[in-house]
Coordinates of C-alpha atoms and ligand atoms in Angstrom, one line a residue:
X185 CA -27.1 0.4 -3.7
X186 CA -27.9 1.3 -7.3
X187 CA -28.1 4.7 -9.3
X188 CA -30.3 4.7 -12.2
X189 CA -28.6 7.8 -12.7
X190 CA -28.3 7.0 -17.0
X191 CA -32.0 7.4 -17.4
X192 CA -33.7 6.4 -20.7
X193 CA -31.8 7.1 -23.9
X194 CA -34.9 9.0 -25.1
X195 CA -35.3 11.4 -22.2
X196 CA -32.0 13.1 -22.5
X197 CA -28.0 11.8 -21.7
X198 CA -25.3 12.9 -19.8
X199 CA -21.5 11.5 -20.4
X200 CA -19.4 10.7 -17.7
X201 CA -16.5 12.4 -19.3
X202 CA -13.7 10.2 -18.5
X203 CA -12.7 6.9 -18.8
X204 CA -11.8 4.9 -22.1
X205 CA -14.5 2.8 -23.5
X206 CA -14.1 1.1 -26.8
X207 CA -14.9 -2.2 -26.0
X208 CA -12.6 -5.1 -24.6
X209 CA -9.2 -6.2 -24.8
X210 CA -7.9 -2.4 -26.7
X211 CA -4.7 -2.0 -27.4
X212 CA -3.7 -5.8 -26.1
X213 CA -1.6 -7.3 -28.7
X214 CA -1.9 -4.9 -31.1
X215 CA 1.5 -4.2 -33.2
X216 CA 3.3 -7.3 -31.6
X217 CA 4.9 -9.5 -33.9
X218 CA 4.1 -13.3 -34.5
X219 CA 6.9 -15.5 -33.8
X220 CA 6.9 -18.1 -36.1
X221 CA 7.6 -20.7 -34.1
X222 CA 7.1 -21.3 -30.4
X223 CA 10.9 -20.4 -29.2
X224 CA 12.3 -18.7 -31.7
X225 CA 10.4 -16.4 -34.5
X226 CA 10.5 -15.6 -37.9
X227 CA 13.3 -13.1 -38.7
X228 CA 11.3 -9.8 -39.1
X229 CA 12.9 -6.8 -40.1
X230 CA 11.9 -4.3 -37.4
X231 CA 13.9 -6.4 -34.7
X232 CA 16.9 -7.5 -36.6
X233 CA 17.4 -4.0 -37.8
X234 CA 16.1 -2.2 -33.8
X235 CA 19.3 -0.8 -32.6
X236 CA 19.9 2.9 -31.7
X237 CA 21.0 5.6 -33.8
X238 CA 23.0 6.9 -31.4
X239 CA 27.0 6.8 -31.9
X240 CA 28.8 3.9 -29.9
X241 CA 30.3 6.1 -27.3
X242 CA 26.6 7.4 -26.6
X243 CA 25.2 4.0 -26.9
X244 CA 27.5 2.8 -23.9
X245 CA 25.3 5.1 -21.9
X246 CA 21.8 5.3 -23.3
X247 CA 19.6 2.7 -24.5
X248 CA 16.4 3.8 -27.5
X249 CA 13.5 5.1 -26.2
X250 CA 11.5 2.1 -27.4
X251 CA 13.4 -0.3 -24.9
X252 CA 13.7 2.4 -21.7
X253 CA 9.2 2.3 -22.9
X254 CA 9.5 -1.6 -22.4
X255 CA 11.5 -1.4 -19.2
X256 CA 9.3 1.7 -17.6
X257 CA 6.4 -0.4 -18.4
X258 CA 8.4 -3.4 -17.2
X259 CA 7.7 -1.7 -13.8
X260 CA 4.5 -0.5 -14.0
X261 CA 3.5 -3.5 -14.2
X262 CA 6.1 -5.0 -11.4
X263 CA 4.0 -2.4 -9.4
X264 CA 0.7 -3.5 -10.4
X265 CA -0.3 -2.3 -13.4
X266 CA -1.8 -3.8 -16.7
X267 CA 0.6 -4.4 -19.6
X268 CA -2.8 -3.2 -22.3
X269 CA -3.4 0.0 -20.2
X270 CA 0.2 1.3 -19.1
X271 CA 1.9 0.4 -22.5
X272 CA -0.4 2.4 -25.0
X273 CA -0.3 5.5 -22.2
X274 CA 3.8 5.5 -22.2
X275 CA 3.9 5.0 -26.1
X276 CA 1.4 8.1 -26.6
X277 CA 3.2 10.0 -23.8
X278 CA 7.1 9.4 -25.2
X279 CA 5.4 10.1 -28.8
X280 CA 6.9 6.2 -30.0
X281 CA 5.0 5.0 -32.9
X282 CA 4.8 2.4 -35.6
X283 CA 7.8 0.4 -35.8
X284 CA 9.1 1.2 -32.2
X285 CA 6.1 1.3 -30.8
X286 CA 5.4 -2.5 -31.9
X287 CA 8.7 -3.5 -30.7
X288 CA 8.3 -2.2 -27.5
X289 CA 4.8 -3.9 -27.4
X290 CA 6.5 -7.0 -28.3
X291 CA 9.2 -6.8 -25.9
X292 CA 6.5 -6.1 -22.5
X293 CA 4.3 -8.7 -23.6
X294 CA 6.9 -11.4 -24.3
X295 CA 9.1 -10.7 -21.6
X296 CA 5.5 -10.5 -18.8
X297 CA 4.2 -13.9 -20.6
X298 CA 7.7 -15.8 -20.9
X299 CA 8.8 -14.5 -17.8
X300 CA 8.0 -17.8 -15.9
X301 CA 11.0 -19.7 -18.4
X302 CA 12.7 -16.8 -18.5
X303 CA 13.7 -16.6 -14.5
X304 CA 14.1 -20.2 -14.6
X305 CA 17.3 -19.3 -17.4
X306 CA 18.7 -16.3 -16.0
X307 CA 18.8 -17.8 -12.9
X308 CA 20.5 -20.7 -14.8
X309 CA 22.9 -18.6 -15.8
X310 CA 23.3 -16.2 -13.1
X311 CA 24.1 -19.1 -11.2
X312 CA 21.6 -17.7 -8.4
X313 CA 18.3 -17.9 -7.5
X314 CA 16.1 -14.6 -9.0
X315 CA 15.0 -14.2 -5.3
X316 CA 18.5 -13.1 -5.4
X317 CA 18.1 -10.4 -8.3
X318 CA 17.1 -6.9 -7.6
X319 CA 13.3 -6.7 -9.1
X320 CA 15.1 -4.3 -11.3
X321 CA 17.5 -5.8 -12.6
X322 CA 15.8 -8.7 -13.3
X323 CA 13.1 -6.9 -15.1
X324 CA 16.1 -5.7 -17.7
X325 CA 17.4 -9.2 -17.6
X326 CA 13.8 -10.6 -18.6
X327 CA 14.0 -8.0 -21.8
X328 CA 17.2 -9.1 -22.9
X329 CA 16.5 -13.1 -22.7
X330 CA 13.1 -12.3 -25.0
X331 CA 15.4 -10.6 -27.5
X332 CA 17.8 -13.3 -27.3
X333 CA 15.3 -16.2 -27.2
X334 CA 12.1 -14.8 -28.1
X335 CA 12.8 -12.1 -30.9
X336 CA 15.3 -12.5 -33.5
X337 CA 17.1 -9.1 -32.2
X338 CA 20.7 -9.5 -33.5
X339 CA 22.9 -10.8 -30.7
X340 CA 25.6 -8.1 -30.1
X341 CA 22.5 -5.4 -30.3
X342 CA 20.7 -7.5 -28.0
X343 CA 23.4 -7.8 -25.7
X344 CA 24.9 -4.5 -26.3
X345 CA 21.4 -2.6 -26.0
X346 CA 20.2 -4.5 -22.6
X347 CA 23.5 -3.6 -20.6
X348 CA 23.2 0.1 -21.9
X349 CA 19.9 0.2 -20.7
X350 CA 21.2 -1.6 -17.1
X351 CA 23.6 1.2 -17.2
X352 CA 21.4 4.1 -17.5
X353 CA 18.4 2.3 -15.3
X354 CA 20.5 -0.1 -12.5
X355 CA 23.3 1.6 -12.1
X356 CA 26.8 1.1 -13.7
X357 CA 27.6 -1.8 -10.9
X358 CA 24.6 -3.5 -12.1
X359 CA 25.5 -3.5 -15.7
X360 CA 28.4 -5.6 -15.4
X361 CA 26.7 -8.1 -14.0
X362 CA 23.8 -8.0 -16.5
X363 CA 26.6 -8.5 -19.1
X364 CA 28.0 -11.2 -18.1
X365 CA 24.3 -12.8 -17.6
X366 CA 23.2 -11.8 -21.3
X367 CA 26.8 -13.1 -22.8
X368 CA 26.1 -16.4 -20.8
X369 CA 22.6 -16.7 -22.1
X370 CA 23.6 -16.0 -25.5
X371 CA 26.0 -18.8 -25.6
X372 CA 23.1 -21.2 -26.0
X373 CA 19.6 -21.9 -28.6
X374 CA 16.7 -22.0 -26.9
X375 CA 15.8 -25.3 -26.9
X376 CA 19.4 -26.1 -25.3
X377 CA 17.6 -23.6 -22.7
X378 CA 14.5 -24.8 -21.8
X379 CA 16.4 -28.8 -21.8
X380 CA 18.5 -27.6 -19.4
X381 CA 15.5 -25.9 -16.9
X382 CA 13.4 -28.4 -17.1
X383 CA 16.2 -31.4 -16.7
X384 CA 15.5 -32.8 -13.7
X385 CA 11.7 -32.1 -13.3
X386 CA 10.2 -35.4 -13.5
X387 CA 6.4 -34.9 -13.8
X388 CA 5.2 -33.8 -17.2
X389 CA 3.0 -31.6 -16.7
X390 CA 5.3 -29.6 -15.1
X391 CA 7.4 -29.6 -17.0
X392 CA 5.2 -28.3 -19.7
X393 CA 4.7 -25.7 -17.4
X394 CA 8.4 -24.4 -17.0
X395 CA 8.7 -24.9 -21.2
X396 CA 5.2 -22.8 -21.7
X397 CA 5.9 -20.3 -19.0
X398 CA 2.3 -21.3 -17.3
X399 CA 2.3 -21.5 -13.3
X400 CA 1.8 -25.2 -12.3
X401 CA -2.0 -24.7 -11.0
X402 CA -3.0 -23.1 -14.0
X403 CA -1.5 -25.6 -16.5
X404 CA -3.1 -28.2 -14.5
X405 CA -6.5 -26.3 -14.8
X406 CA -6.5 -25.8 -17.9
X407 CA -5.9 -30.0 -18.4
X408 CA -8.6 -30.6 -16.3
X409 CA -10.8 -28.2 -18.0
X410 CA -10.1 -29.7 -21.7
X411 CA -11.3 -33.0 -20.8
X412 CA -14.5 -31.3 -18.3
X413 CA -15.7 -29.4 -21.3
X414 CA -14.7 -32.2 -24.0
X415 CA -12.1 -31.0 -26.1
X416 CA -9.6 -33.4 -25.4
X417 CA -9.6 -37.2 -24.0
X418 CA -7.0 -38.6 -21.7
X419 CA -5.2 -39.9 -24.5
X420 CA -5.2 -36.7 -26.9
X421 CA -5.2 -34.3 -23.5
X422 CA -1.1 -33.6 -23.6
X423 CA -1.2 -32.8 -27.1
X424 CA -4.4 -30.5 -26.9
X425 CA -2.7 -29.1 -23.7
X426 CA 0.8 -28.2 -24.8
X427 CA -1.3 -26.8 -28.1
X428 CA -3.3 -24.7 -25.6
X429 CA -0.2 -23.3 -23.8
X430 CA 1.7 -22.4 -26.9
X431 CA -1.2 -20.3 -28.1
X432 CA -1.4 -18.4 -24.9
X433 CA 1.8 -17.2 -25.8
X434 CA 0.9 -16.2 -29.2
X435 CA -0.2 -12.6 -29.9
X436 CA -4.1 -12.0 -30.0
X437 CA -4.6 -10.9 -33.8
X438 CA -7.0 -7.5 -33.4
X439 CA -10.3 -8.6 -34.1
X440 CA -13.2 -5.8 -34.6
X441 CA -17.0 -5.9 -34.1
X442 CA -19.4 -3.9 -36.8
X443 CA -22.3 -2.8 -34.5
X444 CA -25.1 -4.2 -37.1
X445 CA -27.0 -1.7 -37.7
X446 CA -24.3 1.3 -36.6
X447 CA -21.4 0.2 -38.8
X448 CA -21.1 -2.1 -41.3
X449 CA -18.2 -4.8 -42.4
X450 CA -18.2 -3.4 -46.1
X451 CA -17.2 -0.5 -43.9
X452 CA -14.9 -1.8 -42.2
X453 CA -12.8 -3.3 -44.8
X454 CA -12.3 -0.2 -46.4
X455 CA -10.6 1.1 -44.0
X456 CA -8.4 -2.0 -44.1
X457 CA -10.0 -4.4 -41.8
X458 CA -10.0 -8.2 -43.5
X459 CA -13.7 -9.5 -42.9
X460 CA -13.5 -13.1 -40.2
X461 CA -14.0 -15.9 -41.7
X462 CA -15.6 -16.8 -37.7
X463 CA -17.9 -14.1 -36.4
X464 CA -20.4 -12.6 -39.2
X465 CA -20.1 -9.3 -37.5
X466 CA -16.4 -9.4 -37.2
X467 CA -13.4 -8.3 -38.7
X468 CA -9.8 -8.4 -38.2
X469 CA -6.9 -6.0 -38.3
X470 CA -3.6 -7.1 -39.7
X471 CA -1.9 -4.0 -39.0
X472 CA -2.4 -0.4 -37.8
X473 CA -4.1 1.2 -35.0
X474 CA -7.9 0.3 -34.6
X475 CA -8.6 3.8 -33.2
X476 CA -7.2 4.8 -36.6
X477 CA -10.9 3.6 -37.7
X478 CA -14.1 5.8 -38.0
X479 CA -16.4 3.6 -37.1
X480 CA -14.4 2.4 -33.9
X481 CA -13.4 5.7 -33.0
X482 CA -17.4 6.5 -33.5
X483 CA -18.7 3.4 -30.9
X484 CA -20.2 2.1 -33.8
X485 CA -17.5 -0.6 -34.3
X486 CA -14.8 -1.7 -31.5
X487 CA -12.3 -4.2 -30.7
X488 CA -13.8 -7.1 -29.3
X489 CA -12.6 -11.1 -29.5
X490 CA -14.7 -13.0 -32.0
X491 CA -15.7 -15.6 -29.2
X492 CA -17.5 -12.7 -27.1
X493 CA -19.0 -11.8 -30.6
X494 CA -20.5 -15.3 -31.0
X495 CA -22.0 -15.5 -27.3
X496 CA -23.7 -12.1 -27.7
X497 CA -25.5 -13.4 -31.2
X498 CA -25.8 -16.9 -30.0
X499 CA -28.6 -14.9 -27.1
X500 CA -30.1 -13.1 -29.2
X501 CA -30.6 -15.7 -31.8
X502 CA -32.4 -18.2 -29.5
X503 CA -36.2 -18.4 -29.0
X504 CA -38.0 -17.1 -26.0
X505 CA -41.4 -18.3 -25.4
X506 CA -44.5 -17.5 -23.5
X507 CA -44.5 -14.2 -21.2
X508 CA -41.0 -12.8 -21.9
X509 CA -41.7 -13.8 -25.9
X510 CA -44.9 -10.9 -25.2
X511 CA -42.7 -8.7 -23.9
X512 CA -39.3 -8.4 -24.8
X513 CA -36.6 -6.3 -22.7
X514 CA -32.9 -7.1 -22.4
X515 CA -30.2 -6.7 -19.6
X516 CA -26.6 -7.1 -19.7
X517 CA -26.1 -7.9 -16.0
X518 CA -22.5 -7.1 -15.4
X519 CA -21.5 -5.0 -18.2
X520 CA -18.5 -3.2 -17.5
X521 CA -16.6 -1.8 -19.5
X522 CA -19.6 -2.6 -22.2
X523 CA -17.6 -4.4 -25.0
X524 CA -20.9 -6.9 -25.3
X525 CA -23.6 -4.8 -24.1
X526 CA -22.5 -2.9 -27.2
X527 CA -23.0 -5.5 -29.3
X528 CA -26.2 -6.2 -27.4
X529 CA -27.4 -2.8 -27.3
X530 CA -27.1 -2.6 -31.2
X531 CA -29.2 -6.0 -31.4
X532 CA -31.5 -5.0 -29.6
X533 CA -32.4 -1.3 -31.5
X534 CA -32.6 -3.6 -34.5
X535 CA -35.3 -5.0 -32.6
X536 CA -36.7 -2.1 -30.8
X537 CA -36.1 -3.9 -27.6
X538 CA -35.5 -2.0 -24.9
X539 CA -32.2 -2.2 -22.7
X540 CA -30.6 -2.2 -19.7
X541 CA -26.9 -2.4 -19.3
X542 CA -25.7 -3.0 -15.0
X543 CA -22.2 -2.4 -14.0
X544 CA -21.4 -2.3 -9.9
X545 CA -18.7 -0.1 -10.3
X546 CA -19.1 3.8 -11.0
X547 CA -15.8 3.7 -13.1
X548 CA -16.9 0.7 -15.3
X549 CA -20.7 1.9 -15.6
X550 CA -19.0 5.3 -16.8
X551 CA -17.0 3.2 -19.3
X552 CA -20.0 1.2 -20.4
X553 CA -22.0 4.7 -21.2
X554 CA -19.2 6.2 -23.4
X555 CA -18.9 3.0 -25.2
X556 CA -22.7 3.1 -25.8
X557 CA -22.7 6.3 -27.1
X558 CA -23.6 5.5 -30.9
X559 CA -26.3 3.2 -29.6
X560 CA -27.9 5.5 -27.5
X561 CA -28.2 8.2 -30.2
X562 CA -29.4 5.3 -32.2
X563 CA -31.8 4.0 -29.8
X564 CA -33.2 7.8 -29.2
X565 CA -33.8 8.1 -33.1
X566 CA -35.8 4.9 -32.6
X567 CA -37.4 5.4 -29.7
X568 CA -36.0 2.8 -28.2
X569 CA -35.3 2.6 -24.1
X570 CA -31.8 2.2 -23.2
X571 CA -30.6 2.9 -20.0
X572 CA -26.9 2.4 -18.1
X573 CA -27.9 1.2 -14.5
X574 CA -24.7 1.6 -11.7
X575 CA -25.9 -1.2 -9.1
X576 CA -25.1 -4.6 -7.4
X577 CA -26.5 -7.1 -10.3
X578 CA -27.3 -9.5 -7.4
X579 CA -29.9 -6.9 -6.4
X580 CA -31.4 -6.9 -9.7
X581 CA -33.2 -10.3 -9.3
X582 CA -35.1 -8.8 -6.3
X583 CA -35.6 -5.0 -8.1
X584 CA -36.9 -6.4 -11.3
X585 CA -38.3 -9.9 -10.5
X586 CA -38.7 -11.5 -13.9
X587 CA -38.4 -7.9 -15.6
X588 CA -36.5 -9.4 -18.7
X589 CA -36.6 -11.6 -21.5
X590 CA -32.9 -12.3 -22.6
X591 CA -30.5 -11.8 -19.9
X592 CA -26.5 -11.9 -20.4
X593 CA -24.1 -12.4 -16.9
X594 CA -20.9 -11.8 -17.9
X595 CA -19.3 -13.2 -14.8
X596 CA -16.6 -11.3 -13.2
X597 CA -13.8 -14.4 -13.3
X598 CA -10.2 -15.0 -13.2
X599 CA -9.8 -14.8 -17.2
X600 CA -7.6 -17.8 -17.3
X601 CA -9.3 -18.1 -21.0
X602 CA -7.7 -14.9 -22.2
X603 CA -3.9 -15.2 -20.8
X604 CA -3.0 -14.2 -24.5
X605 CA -4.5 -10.2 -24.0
X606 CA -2.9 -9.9 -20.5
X607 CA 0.7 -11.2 -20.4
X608 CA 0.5 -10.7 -16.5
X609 CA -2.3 -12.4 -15.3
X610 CA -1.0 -15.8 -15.3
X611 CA 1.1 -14.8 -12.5
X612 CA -1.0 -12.5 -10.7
X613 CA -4.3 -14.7 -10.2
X614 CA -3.7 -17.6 -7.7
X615 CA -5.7 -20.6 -7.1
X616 CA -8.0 -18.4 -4.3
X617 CA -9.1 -16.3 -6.7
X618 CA -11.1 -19.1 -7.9
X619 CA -12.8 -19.8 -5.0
X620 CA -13.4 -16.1 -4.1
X621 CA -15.0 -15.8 -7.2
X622 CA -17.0 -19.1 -6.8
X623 CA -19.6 -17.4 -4.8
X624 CA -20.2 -14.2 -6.3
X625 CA -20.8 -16.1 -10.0
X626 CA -23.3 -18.3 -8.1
X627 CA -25.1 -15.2 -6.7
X628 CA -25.0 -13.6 -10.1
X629 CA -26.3 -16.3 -11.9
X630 CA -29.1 -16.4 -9.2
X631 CA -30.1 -12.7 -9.4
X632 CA -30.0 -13.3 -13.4
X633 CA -32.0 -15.9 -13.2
X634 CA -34.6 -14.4 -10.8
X635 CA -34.7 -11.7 -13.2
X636 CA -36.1 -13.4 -16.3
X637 CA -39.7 -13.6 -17.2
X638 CA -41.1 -17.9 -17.8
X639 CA -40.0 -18.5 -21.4
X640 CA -36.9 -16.1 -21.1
X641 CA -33.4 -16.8 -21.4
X642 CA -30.4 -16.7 -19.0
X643 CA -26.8 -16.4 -20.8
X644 CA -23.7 -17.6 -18.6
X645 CA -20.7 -16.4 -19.9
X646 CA -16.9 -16.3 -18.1
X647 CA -13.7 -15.8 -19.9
X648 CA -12.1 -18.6 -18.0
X649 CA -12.3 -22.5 -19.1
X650 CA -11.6 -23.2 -15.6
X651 CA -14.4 -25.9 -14.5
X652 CA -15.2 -24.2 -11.0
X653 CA -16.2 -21.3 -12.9
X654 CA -18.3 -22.3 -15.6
X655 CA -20.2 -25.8 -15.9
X656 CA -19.9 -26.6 -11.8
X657 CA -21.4 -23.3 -11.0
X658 CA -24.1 -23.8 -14.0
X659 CA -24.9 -27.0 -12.9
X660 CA -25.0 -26.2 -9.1
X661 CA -27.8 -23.4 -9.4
X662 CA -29.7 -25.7 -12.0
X663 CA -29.3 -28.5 -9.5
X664 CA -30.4 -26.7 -6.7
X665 CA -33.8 -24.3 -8.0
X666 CA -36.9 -26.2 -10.0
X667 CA -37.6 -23.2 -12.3
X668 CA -34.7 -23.2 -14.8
X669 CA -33.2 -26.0 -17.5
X670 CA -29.8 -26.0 -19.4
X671 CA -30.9 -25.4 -23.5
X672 CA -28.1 -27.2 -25.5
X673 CA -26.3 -23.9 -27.7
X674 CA -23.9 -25.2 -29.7
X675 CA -25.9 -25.0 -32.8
X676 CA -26.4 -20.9 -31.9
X677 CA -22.7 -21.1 -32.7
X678 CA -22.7 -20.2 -36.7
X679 CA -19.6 -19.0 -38.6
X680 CA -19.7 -16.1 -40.8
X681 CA -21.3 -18.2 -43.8
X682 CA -23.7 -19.6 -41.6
X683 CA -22.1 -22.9 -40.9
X684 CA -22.5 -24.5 -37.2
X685 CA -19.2 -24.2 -35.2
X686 CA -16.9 -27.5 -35.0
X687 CA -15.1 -28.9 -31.8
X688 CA -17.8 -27.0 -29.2
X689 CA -17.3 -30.0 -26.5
X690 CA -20.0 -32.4 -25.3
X691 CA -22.7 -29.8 -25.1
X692 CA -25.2 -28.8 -24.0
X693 CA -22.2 -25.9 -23.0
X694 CA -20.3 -24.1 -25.0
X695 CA -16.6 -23.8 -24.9
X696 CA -14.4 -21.9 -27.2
X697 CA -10.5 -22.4 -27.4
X698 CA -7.8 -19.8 -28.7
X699 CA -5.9 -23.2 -30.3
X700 CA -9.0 -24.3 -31.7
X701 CA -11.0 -21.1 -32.9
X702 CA -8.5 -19.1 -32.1
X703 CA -10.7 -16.9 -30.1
X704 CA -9.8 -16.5 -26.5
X705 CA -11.3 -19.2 -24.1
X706 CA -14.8 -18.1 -23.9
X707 CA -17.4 -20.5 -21.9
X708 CA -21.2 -20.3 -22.7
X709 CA -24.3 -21.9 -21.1
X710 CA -28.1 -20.7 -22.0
X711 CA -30.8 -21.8 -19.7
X712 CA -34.3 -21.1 -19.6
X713 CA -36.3 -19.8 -17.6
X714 CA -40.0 -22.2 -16.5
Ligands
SAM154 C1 -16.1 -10.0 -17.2 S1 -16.4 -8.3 -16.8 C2 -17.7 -7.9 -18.0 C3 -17.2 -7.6 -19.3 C4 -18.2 -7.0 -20.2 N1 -19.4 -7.8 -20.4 C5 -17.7 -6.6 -21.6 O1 -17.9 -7.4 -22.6 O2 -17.0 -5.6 -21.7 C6 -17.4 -8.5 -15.4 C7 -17.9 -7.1 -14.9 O3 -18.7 -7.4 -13.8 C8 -18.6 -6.4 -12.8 N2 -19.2 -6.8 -11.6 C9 -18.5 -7.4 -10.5 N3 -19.4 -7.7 -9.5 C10 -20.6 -7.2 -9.9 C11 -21.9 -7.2 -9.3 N4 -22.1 -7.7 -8.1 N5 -22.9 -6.7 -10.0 C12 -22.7 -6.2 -11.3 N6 -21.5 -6.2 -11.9 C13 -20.5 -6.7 -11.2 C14 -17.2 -6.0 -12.8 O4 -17.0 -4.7 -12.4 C15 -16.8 -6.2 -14.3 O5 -17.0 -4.9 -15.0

């Protein structure tokens, strides 16, 4: 079923009136700390300094607000929830900013990604298995170990914070025993830590996995995918991989896009963005809130990973020939929440293409036209047709045989290439996922495909590395229809001075890697339509 509901931008709009929609990845990441190295950070003075104000015989009750945040979002996400979207909506609720509100950041998204190590040490030290451990509990447990081993949070305040907040959350029983756990783990540095965890666990790889916090399958993915994709051989593969893992645990820096033609970088670097040195349209943000911007809070700019940047201008930037090259008209298959079609939309205005942006679901498709709204007021002062479609994308093949000239699927996937934004997904996707997934990418890619006028381009994209996802499903359509061929796109790839993009793989994909272009994992393939 589809709803072209979102007619032509020049033909009148209505908003959907809910929803958030400024681009991908908001709010992930943004005020954590970095830690300087991999176990234990840089002193920085808002966690040394974070105790409570309160006076000691009110402390032995009541923890700060920005650690009962940390623990309420703790199990939001225990429930379900996603670290990016719960976290900012508690922060804004319980009015914590700035300072607190970054160490409470810090605290959910080190204790979600570390929490793999984490269990393995506090069940160390609790001398039982975390089976064992009321979900509660443990979930103040994992918040204490990251400001013992992760955060350089003073020992007695880390300590003495944690079992206020098990008194006033578990229960006074509780706290004793989260005491006793917190004074054990104390004792010891975290590299005494993770040598005593991983003692014992013979195969390398996983034991990388226990040190890194990474479930077994997916460290042993993401190996398989750095030598598929060429960015590491079997001799240099450990290194590259352990490099890999390490960054997934690093905070995401905030990275902005400049709409061209809606906003511009001068623009953004007044309002204290630093321009990237990766993505000629992007910028990054050291500090501060991006919806403290104009132009983001606008649509005209928005946060969005310089990787996805790249792939959106490496499309437009290649040549279409012959019938769609007469006729040009763009679609953004699976757009939702609209963080490229954006970037797309803008493009394509420059151009006076016209536009299409598809999302299946109504929620996304409403996301995707609030986060269009700057383009489609540009596009109606042009005279330029841009429309939101709510549909199946593997309909569109059939609907609009060959209707389009450039056509981006942004493959719904298991994000395995962006663990760094979303501290829980590591543990929430499993190895079915992948091949749930398998078939729908295939379907999309057909419909896409199907879709594009002789001459026109297809763009592939996931934000997963993982080889099932990206160059088997690539190479399984191209295998299997007569009318498409795989164009090479690495030299698409251009830094912000116009230089071509090192370390892409083999080609004729396109693989990006946080540790090496410290983007998230982004995978790219650009075929042709005959
Ligand atoms: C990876 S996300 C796209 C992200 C988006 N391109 C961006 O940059 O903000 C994949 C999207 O595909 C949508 N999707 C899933 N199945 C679909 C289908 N059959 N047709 C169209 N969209 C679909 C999902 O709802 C999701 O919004």
């Amino acid at each position: 079923m589809s709803d072209d509901r979102r007619e032509d931008a020049r033909h009148g709009e209505h908003g959907p009136g809910r929803g958030e929609g400024r681009g991908e990845g908001r709010g992930a990441g943004r005020g954590e700390g970095r830690r300087g190295d991999r176990q234990r950070p840089q002193a920085r003075e808002r966690s040394a300094g974070h105790r409570s104000e309160l006076r000691p015989s009110e402390r032995a009750r009541r923890t700060d607000p920005a650690r009962l945040a940390a623990y309420t979002a703790m199990r939001d996400v225990a429930d379900g929830g996603y670290a990016n979207l719960v976290l900012p909506r508690l922060l804004r609720d319980k009015q914590i900013r700035g300072r607190d509100a970054g160490f409470a950041t810090e605290l959910v998204y080190g204790a979600t990604r570390l929490s793999g190590l984490y269990d393995a040490i506090i069940a160390s030290a609790a001398g039982r298995p975390v089976s064992k451990i009321d979900g509660n509990v443990l979930d103040t447990l994992r918040l204490g170990a990251h400001q013992l081993l992760g955060m350089r949070v003073a020992t007695h305040a880390a300590v003495d914070e944690t079992v206020a907040l098990a008194r006033q959350v578990n229960g006074a029983g509780a706290s004793g025993f989260v005491n006793a756990v917190m004074r054990r783990i104390s004792e010891r540095a975290p590299d005494e830590w993770v040598a005593i965890v991983t003692d014992g666990i013979a195969d390398p790889v996983e034991r990388l996995a226990v040190r890194t916090s990474h479930p077994v399958w997916v460290t042993k993915a993401l190996r398989a995918a750095l030598i598929g994709h060429g960015a590491a051989t079997a001799a240099t593969v450990d290194e590259s991989l352990t490099a890999l893992l390490e960054s997934d645990n690093e905070p995401a820096k905030v990275s902005l896009v400049a709409r061209p033609g809606l906003a511009s970088l001068d623009e953004l670097e007044h309002d204290g963005a630093l321009r990237s040195g990766l993505s000629p349209v992007g910028a990054t943000l050291a500090e501060g809130d991006p919806g403290a911007i104009a132009a983001v809070r606008d649509g005209r700019a928005a946060v969005q990973d310089e990787g996805s940047q790249l792939l959106v201008l490496a499309l437009a930037a290649a040549e279409v020939v012959g019938q769609a090259a007469a006729h040009e008209r763009w679609l953004d298959l699976c757009a939702g929440p609209g963080g490229k079609a954006g970037l797309l939309a803008a493009l394509a205005i420059q151009r006076r293409v016209p536009f299409v942006a598809n999302e299946i679901s109504e929620h996304r498709a409403d996301l995707v036209w609030q986060t269009l709204s700057a383009a489609r007021a540009a596009a109606r002062d042009a005279d330029v047709s841009l429309k939101v479609r709510q549909g199946d994308g593997r309909d569109l093949g059939e609907v609009e045989p060959e209707g389009f000239s450039r056509v981006l699927i942004d493959a719904p996937c298991t994000g395995l290439g962006a663990l760094r934004r979303r501290p829980e997904a590591r543990w929430r996707r499993t190895p079915d996922d992948v091949a749930a997934l398998a078939g729908l990418q295939r379907e999309l890619l057909t419909s896409g495909i199907d879709a594009t006028a002789p001459g026109g381009l297809v763009g592939y994209a996931t934000c997963s590395p993982h080889l099932n996802e990206t160059r088997f499903v690539v190479s399984d359509i191209v295998k299997r229809r007569g009318d498409v061929e795989v164009v090479d796109a690495r030299s698409l790839f251009v830094d912000a001075s116009g230089r071509p993009l090192g370390d892409l793989g083999d080609g004729p994909f396109v693989q990006l890697w946080p540790h090496l272009h410290g983007t998230d994992a982004m995978f790219f393939a650009l075929l042709r339509r005959h």
